[in-house]
mmCIF file of C-alpha atoms in Angstrom:
data_model
loop_
_atom_site.group_PDB
_atom_site.id
_atom_site.type_symbol
_atom_site.label_atom_id
_atom_site.label_comp_id
_atom_site.label_asym_id
_atom_site.label_seq_id
_atom_site.Cartn_x
_atom_site.Cartn_y
_atom_site.Cartn_z
ATOM 1 C CA MET G 2 -63.220 -6.445 34.639
ATOM 2 C CA LYS G 3 -66.757 -7.850 34.614
ATOM 3 C CA ALA G 4 -67.719 -11.519 34.742
ATOM 4 C CA TYR G 5 -71.063 -13.097 34.023
ATOM 5 C CA LEU G 6 -72.146 -16.399 35.537
ATOM 6 C CA ILE G 7 -74.200 -19.168 33.964
ATOM 7 C CA THR G 8 -75.377 -22.247 35.572
ATOM 8 C CA ILE G 9 -76.731 -25.013 33.558
ATOM 9 C CA GLY G 10 -79.203 -27.656 34.609
ATOM 10 C CA ASP G 11 -82.972 -28.235 34.493
ATOM 11 C CA GLU G 12 -82.523 -29.496 38.249
ATOM 12 C CA ILE G 13 -81.918 -25.843 39.127
ATOM 13 C CA LEU G 14 -84.740 -24.361 37.259
ATOM 14 C CA ILE G 15 -87.294 -26.662 38.715
ATOM 15 C CA GLY G 16 -86.003 -26.120 42.259
ATOM 16 C CA GLN G 17 -84.692 -29.746 42.624
ATOM 17 C CA ILE G 18 -81.397 -28.197 43.930
ATOM 18 C CA ILE G 19 -80.167 -24.865 44.925
ATOM 19 C CA ASP G 20 -77.706 -22.822 43.044
ATOM 20 C CA THR G 21 -74.834 -22.234 45.538
ATOM 21 C CA ASN G 22 -72.145 -22.273 42.838
ATOM 22 C CA SER G 23 -72.947 -18.694 41.748
ATOM 23 C CA ALA G 24 -73.035 -17.409 45.193
ATOM 24 C CA TRP G 25 -69.577 -18.732 46.063
ATOM 25 C CA MET G 26 -68.224 -17.632 42.624
ATOM 26 C CA GLY G 27 -69.496 -14.237 43.059
ATOM 27 C CA GLN G 28 -67.966 -13.787 46.473
ATOM 28 C CA GLN G 29 -64.560 -15.135 45.224
ATOM 29 C CA LEU G 30 -64.598 -12.910 42.083
ATOM 30 C CA ASN G 31 -65.436 -9.786 44.098
ATOM 31 C CA LEU G 32 -62.933 -10.632 46.694
ATOM 32 C CA ASN G 33 -60.265 -10.662 43.823
ATOM 33 C CA GLY G 34 -61.370 -7.443 42.348
ATOM 34 C CA MET G 35 -63.833 -8.406 39.675
ATOM 35 C CA GLN G 36 -67.351 -7.326 39.276
ATOM 36 C CA VAL G 37 -70.359 -9.705 38.485
ATOM 37 C CA ALA G 38 -72.358 -8.188 35.891
ATOM 38 C CA GLY G 39 -75.084 -10.859 35.954
ATOM 39 C CA ILE G 40 -76.120 -14.400 36.886
ATOM 40 C CA THR G 41 -78.521 -16.803 34.964
ATOM 41 C CA THR G 42 -79.532 -20.310 34.856
ATOM 42 C CA ALA G 43 -80.076 -22.149 31.462
ATOM 43 C CA PRO G 44 -81.887 -25.263 30.780
ATOM 44 C CA ASP G 45 -80.185 -28.474 29.468
ATOM 45 C CA GLU G 46 -80.772 -27.794 25.805
ATOM 46 C CA GLU G 47 -78.795 -25.821 22.916
ATOM 47 C CA GLN G 48 -81.219 -22.928 22.467
ATOM 48 C CA GLY G 49 -81.179 -21.922 26.041
ATOM 49 C CA ILE G 50 -77.471 -22.211 26.525
ATOM 50 C CA ARG G 51 -76.610 -20.211 23.400
ATOM 51 C CA ALA G 52 -79.094 -17.356 24.494
ATOM 52 C CA ALA G 53 -77.358 -17.228 27.868
ATOM 53 C CA LEU G 54 -73.855 -17.171 26.121
ATOM 54 C CA GLN G 55 -74.769 -14.280 24.143
ATOM 55 C CA GLU G 56 -76.432 -12.406 26.873
ATOM 56 C CA GLY G 57 -73.309 -12.867 29.061
ATOM 57 C CA LEU G 58 -70.877 -11.899 26.301
ATOM 58 C CA SER G 59 -72.741 -8.526 25.749
ATOM 59 C CA LYS G 60 -72.411 -7.595 29.420
ATOM 60 C CA ALA G 61 -68.928 -8.947 30.532
ATOM 61 C CA ASP G 62 -65.345 -9.597 29.797
ATOM 62 C CA ALA G 63 -65.445 -13.248 31.046
ATOM 63 C CA VAL G 64 -68.408 -15.693 31.036
ATOM 64 C CA LEU G 65 -68.087 -18.506 33.510
ATOM 65 C CA ILE G 66 -70.317 -21.543 33.225
ATOM 66 C CA THR G 67 -70.891 -24.568 35.453
ATOM 67 C CA GLY G 68 -72.768 -27.686 34.774
ATOM 68 C CA GLY G 69 -73.513 -29.870 31.834
ATOM 69 C CA LEU G 70 -70.198 -31.778 31.588
ATOM 70 C CA GLY G 71 -71.120 -35.213 32.639
ATOM 71 C CA PRO G 72 -71.089 -38.405 30.706
ATOM 72 C CA THR G 73 -75.158 -38.448 30.045
ATOM 73 C CA LYS G 74 -76.840 -37.357 27.159
ATOM 74 C CA ASP G 75 -78.499 -34.643 28.884
ATOM 75 C CA ASP G 76 -75.133 -32.971 29.380
ATOM 76 C CA VAL G 77 -74.740 -30.824 26.087
ATOM 77 C CA THR G 78 -72.546 -28.032 27.233
ATOM 78 C CA LYS G 79 -69.286 -29.099 25.442
ATOM 79 C CA LYS G 80 -71.302 -29.527 22.299
ATOM 80 C CA VAL G 81 -72.668 -26.196 22.345
ATOM 81 C CA LEU G 82 -69.560 -24.327 23.425
ATOM 82 C CA ALA G 83 -67.553 -26.022 20.551
ATOM 83 C CA GLY G 84 -70.126 -25.152 18.064
ATOM 84 C CA PHE G 85 -70.635 -21.434 19.431
ATOM 85 C CA THR G 86 -66.852 -20.941 19.412
ATOM 86 C CA GLY G 87 -66.152 -22.450 15.987
ATOM 87 C CA GLY G 88 -64.573 -25.603 17.260
ATOM 88 C CA ARG G 89 -64.919 -29.354 16.831
ATOM 89 C CA LEU G 90 -65.260 -32.129 19.397
ATOM 90 C CA LEU G 91 -62.292 -34.499 19.024
ATOM 91 C CA PHE G 92 -61.286 -37.571 20.920
ATOM 92 C CA HIS G 93 -58.783 -36.493 23.672
ATOM 93 C CA GLU G 94 -56.672 -39.431 24.812
ATOM 94 C CA GLU G 95 -55.146 -37.759 27.793
ATOM 95 C CA THR G 96 -58.662 -36.969 29.288
ATOM 96 C CA TYR G 97 -59.808 -40.620 28.696
ATOM 97 C CA ARG G 98 -56.718 -42.010 30.453
ATOM 98 C CA SER G 99 -57.438 -39.613 33.375
ATOM 99 C CA ILE G 100 -61.082 -40.902 33.432
ATOM 100 C CA THR G 101 -59.835 -44.574 33.165
ATOM 101 C CA ARG G 102 -57.438 -43.976 36.209
ATOM 102 C CA PHE G 103 -60.083 -42.419 38.193
ATOM 103 C CA PHE G 104 -62.412 -45.444 37.900
ATOM 104 C CA GLU G 105 -59.517 -47.966 38.299
ATOM 105 C CA GLN G 106 -59.021 -46.375 41.758
ATOM 106 C CA LEU G 107 -62.581 -47.031 42.509
ATOM 107 C CA GLY G 108 -62.179 -50.783 41.316
ATOM 108 C CA ARG G 109 -64.602 -49.986 38.315
ATOM 109 C CA LYS G 110 -64.111 -49.821 34.652
ATOM 110 C CA PRO G 111 -65.240 -46.784 32.619
ATOM 111 C CA THR G 112 -68.522 -47.082 30.390
ATOM 112 C CA GLU G 113 -68.733 -46.141 26.811
ATOM 113 C CA ALA G 114 -70.529 -42.886 28.090
ATOM 114 C CA HIS G 115 -67.198 -42.002 29.836
ATOM 115 C CA ARG G 116 -65.468 -42.586 26.491
ATOM 116 C CA LEU G 117 -67.647 -40.105 24.884
ATOM 117 C CA GLN G 118 -67.196 -37.694 27.765
ATOM 118 C CA ALA G 119 -63.378 -37.699 26.611
ATOM 119 C CA TYR G 120 -64.478 -35.675 23.300
ATOM 120 C CA MET G 121 -63.231 -32.273 23.956
ATOM 121 C CA PRO G 122 -63.427 -29.025 21.823
ATOM 122 C CA ASP G 123 -60.328 -28.641 19.828
ATOM 123 C CA ASN G 124 -60.109 -25.070 20.354
ATOM 124 C CA ALA G 125 -60.286 -25.116 24.226
ATOM 125 C CA GLN G 126 -57.449 -25.056 26.698
ATOM 126 C CA LEU G 127 -58.113 -27.721 29.057
ATOM 127 C CA LEU G 128 -57.923 -27.001 32.757
ATOM 128 C CA ARG G 129 -56.833 -29.851 34.956
ATOM 129 C CA ASN G 130 -59.544 -31.016 37.388
ATOM 130 C CA ARG G 131 -57.805 -32.731 40.382
ATOM 131 C CA MET G 132 -61.312 -33.555 41.957
ATOM 132 C CA GLY G 133 -63.224 -35.295 39.198
ATOM 133 C CA THR G 134 -63.102 -36.674 35.617
ATOM 134 C CA ALA G 135 -64.382 -33.546 33.561
ATOM 135 C CA PRO G 136 -61.643 -31.048 32.835
ATOM 136 C CA GLY G 137 -62.445 -27.368 32.739
ATOM 137 C CA MET G 138 -62.422 -25.644 29.365
ATOM 138 C CA TRP G 139 -60.925 -22.020 28.672
ATOM 139 C CA PHE G 140 -62.066 -20.417 25.208
ATOM 140 C CA GLU G 141 -60.888 -17.103 23.862
ATOM 141 C CA HIS G 142 -63.610 -15.843 21.868
ATOM 142 C CA GLY G 143 -64.066 -12.354 20.206
ATOM 143 C CA GLY G 144 -61.590 -10.769 22.536
ATOM 144 C CA LYS G 145 -63.460 -12.257 25.553
ATOM 145 C CA VAL G 146 -63.142 -15.336 27.718
ATOM 146 C CA LEU G 147 -65.446 -18.324 28.121
ATOM 147 C CA VAL G 148 -64.790 -20.854 30.955
ATOM 148 C CA SER G 149 -66.695 -23.955 31.354
ATOM 149 C CA MET G 150 -66.410 -25.925 34.533
ATOM 150 C CA PRO G 151 -68.148 -28.952 36.222
ATOM 151 C CA GLY G 152 -71.407 -28.157 38.348
ATOM 152 C CA VAL G 153 -70.085 -30.335 41.310
ATOM 153 C CA PRO G 154 -69.354 -27.683 43.872
ATOM 154 C CA TYR G 155 -66.123 -29.211 45.117
ATOM 155 C CA GLU G 156 -64.938 -29.756 41.566
ATOM 156 C CA MET G 157 -65.834 -26.175 40.646
ATOM 157 C CA LYS G 158 -64.168 -24.752 43.654
ATOM 158 C CA SER G 159 -60.874 -26.504 43.148
ATOM 159 C CA LEU G 160 -60.805 -25.252 39.450
ATOM 160 C CA MET G 161 -61.587 -21.813 40.309
ATOM 161 C CA LYS G 162 -58.771 -21.524 43.061
ATOM 162 C CA GLU G 163 -56.170 -23.468 41.091
ATOM 163 C CA GLU G 164 -56.900 -22.451 37.412
ATOM 164 C CA VAL G 165 -59.519 -19.869 36.785
ATOM 165 C CA LEU G 166 -58.813 -17.100 39.294
ATOM 166 C CA PRO G 167 -54.907 -16.923 38.587
ATOM 167 C CA ARG G 168 -55.701 -16.862 34.735
ATOM 168 C CA LEU G 169 -58.249 -14.040 35.003
ATOM 169 C CA LYS G 170 -56.166 -12.044 37.217
ATOM 170 C CA ALA G 171 -53.152 -12.542 34.799
ATOM 171 C CA GLN G 172 -55.324 -11.545 31.714
ATOM 172 C CA PHE G 173 -57.428 -8.694 32.898
ATOM 173 C CA PRO G 174 -56.411 -5.348 34.654
ATOM 174 C CA LEU G 175 -58.149 -5.219 38.201
ATOM 175 C CA ARG G 176 -58.880 -2.553 40.571
ATOM 176 C CA ALA G 177 -58.438 -3.195 44.359
ATOM 177 C CA ILE G 178 -61.454 -3.970 46.287
ATOM 178 C CA ALA G 179 -61.839 -3.948 50.157
ATOM 179 C CA HIS G 180 -64.641 -5.182 52.328
ATOM 180 C CA ARG G 181 -65.475 -4.899 55.998
ATOM 181 C CA THR G 182 -68.859 -6.178 57.581
ATOM 182 C CA LEU G 183 -70.034 -5.018 60.817
ATOM 183 C CA LEU G 184 -72.671 -7.337 62.493
ATOM 184 C CA THR G 185 -75.449 -5.920 64.576
ATOM 185 C CA SER G 186 -78.469 -7.466 66.662
ATOM 186 C CA GLY G 187 -81.656 -6.357 68.202
ATOM 187 C CA THR G 188 -82.091 -3.242 66.079
ATOM 188 C CA GLY G 189 -83.812 -2.983 62.457
ATOM 189 C CA GLU G 190 -82.205 -1.384 59.627
ATOM 190 C CA SER G 191 -84.349 1.838 59.538
ATOM 191 C CA ARG G 192 -83.405 2.565 63.178
ATOM 192 C CA ILE G 193 -79.696 1.858 62.393
ATOM 193 C CA ALA G 194 -79.838 4.180 59.326
ATOM 194 C CA GLU G 195 -81.062 7.080 61.555
ATOM 195 C CA ARG G 196 -78.315 6.624 63.932
ATOM 196 C CA ILE G 197 -75.615 6.627 61.270
ATOM 197 C CA ALA G 198 -77.169 8.978 58.514
ATOM 198 C CA ASP G 199 -74.584 11.777 59.055
ATOM 199 C CA LEU G 200 -71.609 9.303 58.754
ATOM 200 C CA GLU G 201 -73.131 7.597 55.697
ATOM 201 C CA ASP G 202 -73.602 10.975 54.084
ATOM 202 C CA THR G 203 -69.682 11.707 54.476
ATOM 203 C CA LEU G 204 -68.561 8.635 52.850
ATOM 204 C CA PRO G 205 -66.345 9.110 49.944
ATOM 205 C CA PRO G 206 -67.701 8.179 46.568
ATOM 206 C CA HIS G 207 -65.505 5.133 46.231
ATOM 207 C CA ILE G 208 -66.758 3.645 49.411
ATOM 208 C CA LYS G 209 -70.313 2.358 49.756
ATOM 209 C CA LEU G 210 -72.390 1.171 52.531
ATOM 210 C CA ALA G 211 -74.949 -1.748 52.115
ATOM 211 C CA TYR G 212 -77.711 -2.804 54.767
ATOM 212 C CA LEU G 213 -78.172 -6.790 54.478
ATOM 213 C CA PRO G 214 -80.823 -7.498 57.173
ATOM 214 C CA ASN G 215 -81.896 -11.037 58.578
ATOM 215 C CA LEU G 216 -84.163 -11.920 61.225
ATOM 216 C CA GLY G 217 -82.975 -9.938 64.336
ATOM 217 C CA GLN G 218 -79.747 -9.029 62.895
ATOM 218 C CA VAL G 219 -78.420 -6.602 60.125
ATOM 219 C CA ARG G 220 -74.891 -6.677 58.641
ATOM 220 C CA LEU G 221 -73.485 -3.474 57.458
ATOM 221 C CA ARG G 222 -71.063 -3.877 54.555
ATOM 222 C CA LEU G 223 -68.630 -1.377 53.609
ATOM 223 C CA SER G 224 -67.164 -1.733 50.140
ATOM 224 C CA GLY G 225 -64.201 0.214 48.827
ATOM 225 C CA GLU G 226 -62.731 0.305 45.354
ATOM 226 C CA GLY G 227 -59.408 1.735 44.394
ATOM 227 C CA ALA G 228 -55.963 1.466 42.797
ATOM 228 C CA ASP G 229 -53.849 0.536 45.816
ATOM 229 C CA LEU G 230 -54.946 -2.323 48.121
ATOM 230 C CA ALA G 231 -53.017 -1.347 51.149
ATOM 231 C CA SER G 232 -54.023 2.163 51.313
ATOM 232 C CA LEU G 233 -57.748 1.212 50.249
ATOM 233 C CA GLU G 234 -57.813 -1.335 53.297
ATOM 234 C CA GLN G 235 -56.600 1.113 55.684
ATOM 235 C CA GLU G 236 -59.251 3.628 54.599
ATOM 236 C CA VAL G 237 -62.064 1.146 54.781
ATOM 237 C CA ASP G 238 -60.824 0.069 58.223
ATOM 238 C CA SER G 239 -60.807 3.803 59.396
ATOM 239 C CA TRP G 240 -64.544 4.201 58.278
ATOM 240 C CA ALA G 241 -65.372 0.706 59.919
ATOM 241 C CA LYS G 242 -64.012 1.887 63.157
ATOM 242 C CA ARG G 243 -66.081 5.109 63.054
ATOM 243 C CA PHE G 244 -69.314 3.175 62.290
ATOM 244 C CA ARG G 245 -68.460 0.629 65.070
ATOM 245 C CA GLU G 246 -68.005 3.384 67.612
ATOM 246 C CA ARG G 247 -71.324 4.963 66.749
ATOM 247 C CA LEU G 248 -73.075 1.638 67.150
ATOM 248 C CA VAL G 249 -70.990 0.177 69.952
ATOM 249 C CA ASP G 250 -74.078 -1.090 71.878
ATOM 250 C CA ILE G 251 -75.429 -3.337 68.865
ATOM 251 C CA VAL G 252 -72.234 -4.238 66.981
ATOM 252 C CA PHE G 253 -71.239 -7.855 68.221
ATOM 253 C CA GLY G 254 -68.683 -8.708 65.693
ATOM 254 C CA GLU G 255 -67.234 -8.479 62.182
ATOM 255 C CA GLY G 256 -67.026 -10.601 59.012
ATOM 256 C CA ALA G 257 -68.151 -14.303 59.506
ATOM 257 C CA ASP G 258 -68.676 -13.944 63.233
ATOM 258 C CA ARG G 259 -71.728 -15.322 64.806
ATOM 259 C CA LEU G 260 -73.870 -13.713 67.621
ATOM 260 C CA GLN G 261 -73.840 -17.247 69.642
ATOM 261 C CA ALA G 262 -69.963 -17.170 69.301
ATOM 262 C CA ALA G 263 -69.918 -13.759 70.487
ATOM 263 C CA VAL G 264 -72.187 -14.343 73.568
ATOM 264 C CA GLY G 265 -70.180 -17.341 74.243
ATOM 265 C CA ARG G 266 -66.934 -15.410 74.441
ATOM 266 C CA LEU G 267 -68.670 -13.049 76.840
ATOM 267 C CA LEU G 268 -69.731 -15.913 79.171
ATOM 268 C CA GLN G 269 -66.203 -17.557 78.956
ATOM 269 C CA GLU G 270 -64.391 -14.323 79.753
ATOM 270 C CA ARG G 271 -66.480 -13.791 82.780
ATOM 271 C CA GLY G 272 -66.373 -17.295 84.003
ATOM 272 C CA LEU G 273 -70.135 -17.722 83.706
ATOM 273 C CA PHE G 274 -72.401 -20.650 82.894
ATOM 274 C CA LEU G 275 -75.630 -20.192 81.057
ATOM 275 C CA ALA G 276 -78.795 -22.374 81.129
ATOM 276 C CA THR G 277 -81.711 -22.209 79.130
ATOM 277 C CA ALA G 278 -85.471 -22.944 79.417
ATOM 278 C CA GLU G 279 -87.551 -22.748 76.312
ATOM 279 C CA SER G 280 -91.239 -23.231 75.502
ATOM 280 C CA CYS G 281 -92.212 -22.103 72.009
ATOM 281 C CA THR G 282 -88.721 -22.341 70.502
ATOM 282 C CA GLY G 283 -88.277 -26.042 71.294
ATOM 283 C CA GLY G 284 -84.594 -26.081 72.081
ATOM 284 C CA TYR G 285 -83.624 -23.696 69.103
ATOM 285 C CA VAL G 286 -81.676 -21.310 71.423
ATOM 286 C CA GLY G 287 -79.821 -24.200 73.110
ATOM 287 C CA HIS G 288 -78.981 -25.591 69.643
ATOM 288 C CA LEU G 289 -77.540 -22.154 68.482
ATOM 289 C CA ILE G 290 -75.392 -22.030 71.601
ATOM 290 C CA THR G 291 -74.048 -25.552 71.322
ATOM 291 C CA SER G 292 -73.311 -24.987 67.564
ATOM 292 C CA VAL G 293 -70.266 -23.264 68.674
ATOM 293 C CA PRO G 294 -67.224 -25.515 69.388
ATOM 294 C CA GLY G 295 -66.245 -25.436 73.099
ATOM 295 C CA SER G 296 -69.636 -24.346 74.301
ATOM 296 C CA SER G 297 -69.492 -26.956 77.166
ATOM 297 C CA ALA G 298 -67.179 -24.396 78.989
ATOM 298 C CA TYR G 299 -70.032 -21.938 79.528
ATOM 299 C CA TYR G 300 -73.148 -23.733 78.768
ATOM 300 C CA THR G 301 -74.763 -26.020 81.526
ATOM 301 C CA GLY G 302 -77.870 -27.123 79.569
ATOM 302 C CA GLY G 303 -81.427 -26.540 78.951
ATOM 303 C CA ALA G 304 -84.991 -27.648 79.214
ATOM 304 C CA VAL G 305 -87.731 -27.686 76.673
ATOM 305 C CA VAL G 306 -90.947 -26.933 78.830
ATOM 306 C CA TYR G 307 -94.002 -26.847 76.567
ATOM 307 C CA SER G 308 -96.706 -27.951 79.038
ATOM 308 C CA ASN G 309 -97.562 -25.918 82.302
ATOM 309 C CA GLU G 310 -97.269 -29.064 84.335
ATOM 310 C CA LEU G 311 -93.552 -29.346 83.225
ATOM 311 C CA LYS G 312 -92.905 -25.777 83.888
ATOM 312 C CA GLN G 313 -94.137 -26.416 87.494
ATOM 313 C CA LYS G 314 -92.444 -29.703 87.947
ATOM 314 C CA LEU G 315 -89.165 -28.906 86.332
ATOM 315 C CA LEU G 316 -88.708 -25.163 87.052
ATOM 316 C CA GLY G 317 -90.947 -24.576 90.061
ATOM 317 C CA VAL G 318 -93.165 -22.138 88.268
ATOM 318 C CA SER G 319 -96.133 -21.245 90.589
ATOM 319 C CA PRO G 320 -99.491 -22.714 89.667
ATOM 320 C CA GLN G 321 -101.042 -19.384 90.804
ATOM 321 C CA THR G 322 -98.964 -17.342 88.407
ATOM 322 C CA LEU G 323 -99.772 -19.447 85.339
ATOM 323 C CA SER G 324 -103.511 -19.391 86.293
ATOM 324 C CA GLN G 325 -103.516 -15.689 86.889
ATOM 325 C CA HIS G 326 -101.300 -14.470 84.007
ATOM 326 C CA GLY G 327 -101.081 -17.432 81.571
ATOM 327 C CA ALA G 328 -98.041 -19.357 80.194
ATOM 328 C CA VAL G 329 -97.286 -16.465 77.810
ATOM 329 C CA SER G 330 -96.508 -13.825 80.225
ATOM 330 C CA GLU G 331 -93.794 -11.638 81.779
ATOM 331 C CA GLU G 332 -94.393 -13.089 85.165
ATOM 332 C CA VAL G 333 -94.068 -16.689 83.946
ATOM 333 C CA VAL G 334 -90.824 -16.135 82.063
ATOM 334 C CA ARG G 335 -89.322 -14.374 85.120
ATOM 335 C CA GLU G 336 -90.110 -17.339 87.376
ATOM 336 C CA MET G 337 -88.620 -19.614 84.622
ATOM 337 C CA VAL G 338 -85.461 -17.710 84.783
ATOM 338 C CA ALA G 339 -85.291 -18.175 88.673
ATOM 339 C CA GLY G 340 -86.347 -21.884 88.256
ATOM 340 C CA THR G 341 -83.819 -22.669 85.599
ATOM 341 C CA ILE G 342 -80.814 -21.263 87.703
ATOM 342 C CA GLU G 343 -82.269 -23.100 90.733
ATOM 343 C CA HIS G 344 -82.721 -26.647 89.171
ATOM 344 C CA ILE G 345 -80.585 -26.716 86.088
ATOM 345 C CA GLY G 346 -77.658 -24.577 87.235
ATOM 346 C CA GLY G 347 -75.576 -21.775 85.902
ATOM 347 C CA GLN G 348 -75.170 -18.071 87.076
ATOM 348 C CA VAL G 349 -77.497 -16.652 84.225
ATOM 349 C CA ALA G 350 -80.551 -18.083 82.343
ATOM 350 C CA ILE G 351 -82.617 -17.410 79.242
ATOM 351 C CA ALA G 352 -86.240 -18.219 79.491
ATOM 352 C CA ILE G 353 -88.885 -18.077 76.456
ATOM 353 C CA SER G 354 -92.598 -18.659 76.352
ATOM 354 C CA GLY G 355 -94.708 -17.695 73.483
ATOM 355 C CA ILE G 356 -97.010 -18.443 70.635
ATOM 356 C CA ALA G 357 -95.079 -19.325 67.399
ATOM 357 C CA GLY G 358 -98.023 -20.187 65.361
ATOM 358 C CA PRO G 359 -99.728 -20.843 63.071
ATOM 359 C CA GLY G 360 -102.372 -21.470 65.573
ATOM 360 C CA GLY G 361 -102.997 -21.057 69.206
ATOM 361 C CA GLY G 362 -103.313 -17.357 69.300
ATOM 362 C CA THR G 363 -106.147 -15.240 71.180
ATOM 363 C CA PRO G 364 -107.430 -11.708 70.790
ATOM 364 C CA ASP G 365 -105.264 -10.446 73.603
ATOM 365 C CA LYS G 366 -102.326 -12.761 72.800
ATOM 366 C CA PRO G 367 -102.232 -13.353 68.980
ATOM 367 C CA VAL G 368 -99.743 -15.456 67.073
ATOM 368 C CA GLY G 369 -96.326 -13.857 67.437
ATOM 369 C CA THR G 370 -96.661 -12.759 70.982
ATOM 370 C CA ILE G 371 -93.424 -14.007 72.697
ATOM 371 C CA TRP G 372 -91.962 -13.297 76.175
ATOM 372 C CA LEU G 373 -88.151 -13.392 76.624
ATOM 373 C CA ALA G 374 -86.309 -13.101 80.102
ATOM 374 C CA VAL G 375 -82.620 -13.252 80.953
ATOM 375 C CA GLY G 376 -81.306 -12.914 84.497
ATOM 376 C CA ASN G 377 -79.319 -14.125 87.357
ATOM 377 C CA ARG G 378 -80.249 -14.647 91.048
ATOM 378 C CA GLN G 379 -80.317 -10.928 91.666
ATOM 379 C CA VAL G 380 -81.731 -9.141 88.585
ATOM 380 C CA THR G 381 -84.039 -10.511 85.800
ATOM 381 C CA GLU G 382 -84.919 -8.403 82.387
ATOM 382 C CA ALA G 383 -87.878 -9.154 80.325
ATOM 383 C CA LEU G 384 -88.755 -8.330 76.843
ATOM 384 C CA LEU G 385 -92.238 -8.858 74.647
ATOM 385 C CA LEU G 386 -91.700 -9.579 71.032
ATOM 386 C CA ARG G 387 -94.418 -8.916 68.527
ATOM 387 C CA ALA G 388 -93.562 -11.227 65.697
ATOM 388 C CA GLY G 389 -95.375 -12.504 62.708
ATOM 389 C CA LYS G 390 -97.405 -15.493 61.688
ATOM 390 C CA ASP G 391 -94.633 -17.730 60.320
ATOM 391 C CA ARG G 392 -93.646 -20.341 62.711
ATOM 392 C CA GLU G 393 -90.176 -21.004 61.578
ATOM 393 C CA LYS G 394 -89.424 -17.394 61.130
ATOM 394 C CA ASN G 395 -90.880 -16.628 64.579
ATOM 395 C CA ILE G 396 -88.486 -19.166 66.113
ATOM 396 C CA GLN G 397 -85.372 -17.731 64.445
ATOM 397 C CA TYR G 398 -86.379 -14.243 65.168
ATOM 398 C CA THR G 399 -86.919 -15.308 68.967
ATOM 399 C CA GLY G 400 -83.593 -16.961 68.929
ATOM 400 C CA ALA G 401 -81.649 -13.914 67.847
ATOM 401 C CA HIS G 402 -83.437 -11.482 70.145
ATOM 402 C CA ALA G 403 -82.754 -14.045 73.076
ATOM 403 C CA LEU G 404 -78.938 -13.909 72.339
ATOM 404 C CA HIS G 405 -78.964 -10.277 71.946
ATOM 405 C CA LEU G 406 -80.852 -9.680 75.280
ATOM 406 C CA LEU G 407 -78.327 -11.932 76.956
ATOM 407 C CA ARG G 408 -75.430 -10.151 75.471
ATOM 408 C CA GLN G 409 -76.743 -6.692 76.634
ATOM 409 C CA PHE G 410 -77.317 -8.209 79.919
ATOM 410 C CA LEU G 411 -73.966 -9.471 80.272
ATOM 411 C CA LEU G 412 -72.196 -6.094 79.166
ATOM 412 C CA ARG G 413 -74.540 -4.212 81.841
ATOM 413 C CA HIS G 414 -74.214 -6.447 84.722
ATOM 414 C CA TYR G 415 -70.838 -8.082 84.329
ATOM 415 C CA PRO G 416 -68.598 -5.368 82.792
ATOM 416 C CA GLN G 417 -64.926 -6.096 82.577
#
């Protein structure tokens, strides 16, 4: 079964808001054995909506629409859908009572615009919206299905879970779909592809591998399609295990896990506390670590040390080292690790110093030159990154590599 997604709204087309509805709907449809044949955004006007409907119906069994169901004059979805499917807009008393009750609970009275909102297509099955005033609408048209839902995300999600997905599953034959996602860090997709090329070549036709790269990380998604879900999941699990064993040094988790959470588990399992010292990343690594609930069980704290004076005063970095090698150097980040453990605490530390950009580079140390170090009182390991010229991406890239370097350090020096 194929579905086509249409979001309606000028605010999406002009970039005023981001279309998160389609991403969530696509994910849910796929998890329930349905394929998304296409996604489009239509303006708040009849011609554009009609064109999107015709496109969707030519490619899919069901067209799912969000947006354009509010009480204002620019919300024209109902009118267009009624005309497109051969229906008429008629006043719907039950919908108006629902709108009235909603506003009474807020201590307000509905307006005339809300009364107009209660006019519904007479050929639609109305779907109860427990989270708002605009009901969803289900149309049968030419042997296919059209579904219209509010654009407010929490209203759409409620309708999808409680009304739309159960109806779609009951109406269309569906094939089983299973996904497993392996999460890797520290290695680019081309190098990963080289390491698993032989495994990938032996995948059966009904199981596909996708590479989903991000800054410093790559997700490997195995997707299988078949007739029986239980046997399919067992088969995909078996393949995921083979890929994970091949990439055991860089796979840190699966599914929705996060690298900072995986590192936190390693620290907590080993009874270690971490401290951080950051220059060009401005506390970003500390932010990643503390975004995990319970991080106080393994994170002592951190220092943001941009100036050379602060590196000396807070961490005890040698003025001679700074003078001889410069702040962006292996020697300085190694001393920062030692000083962080000594003055901030913890058994292990991360230190970062670099040129995030867009300015500040020199011929021998261009923008994107970033030194990382991870260590304890006995051993320190350093890494030079050659990043790009975009400041924000450089910071994110550095954060991912810092956590990866820490994870590798813990596995090597604190094995269980």
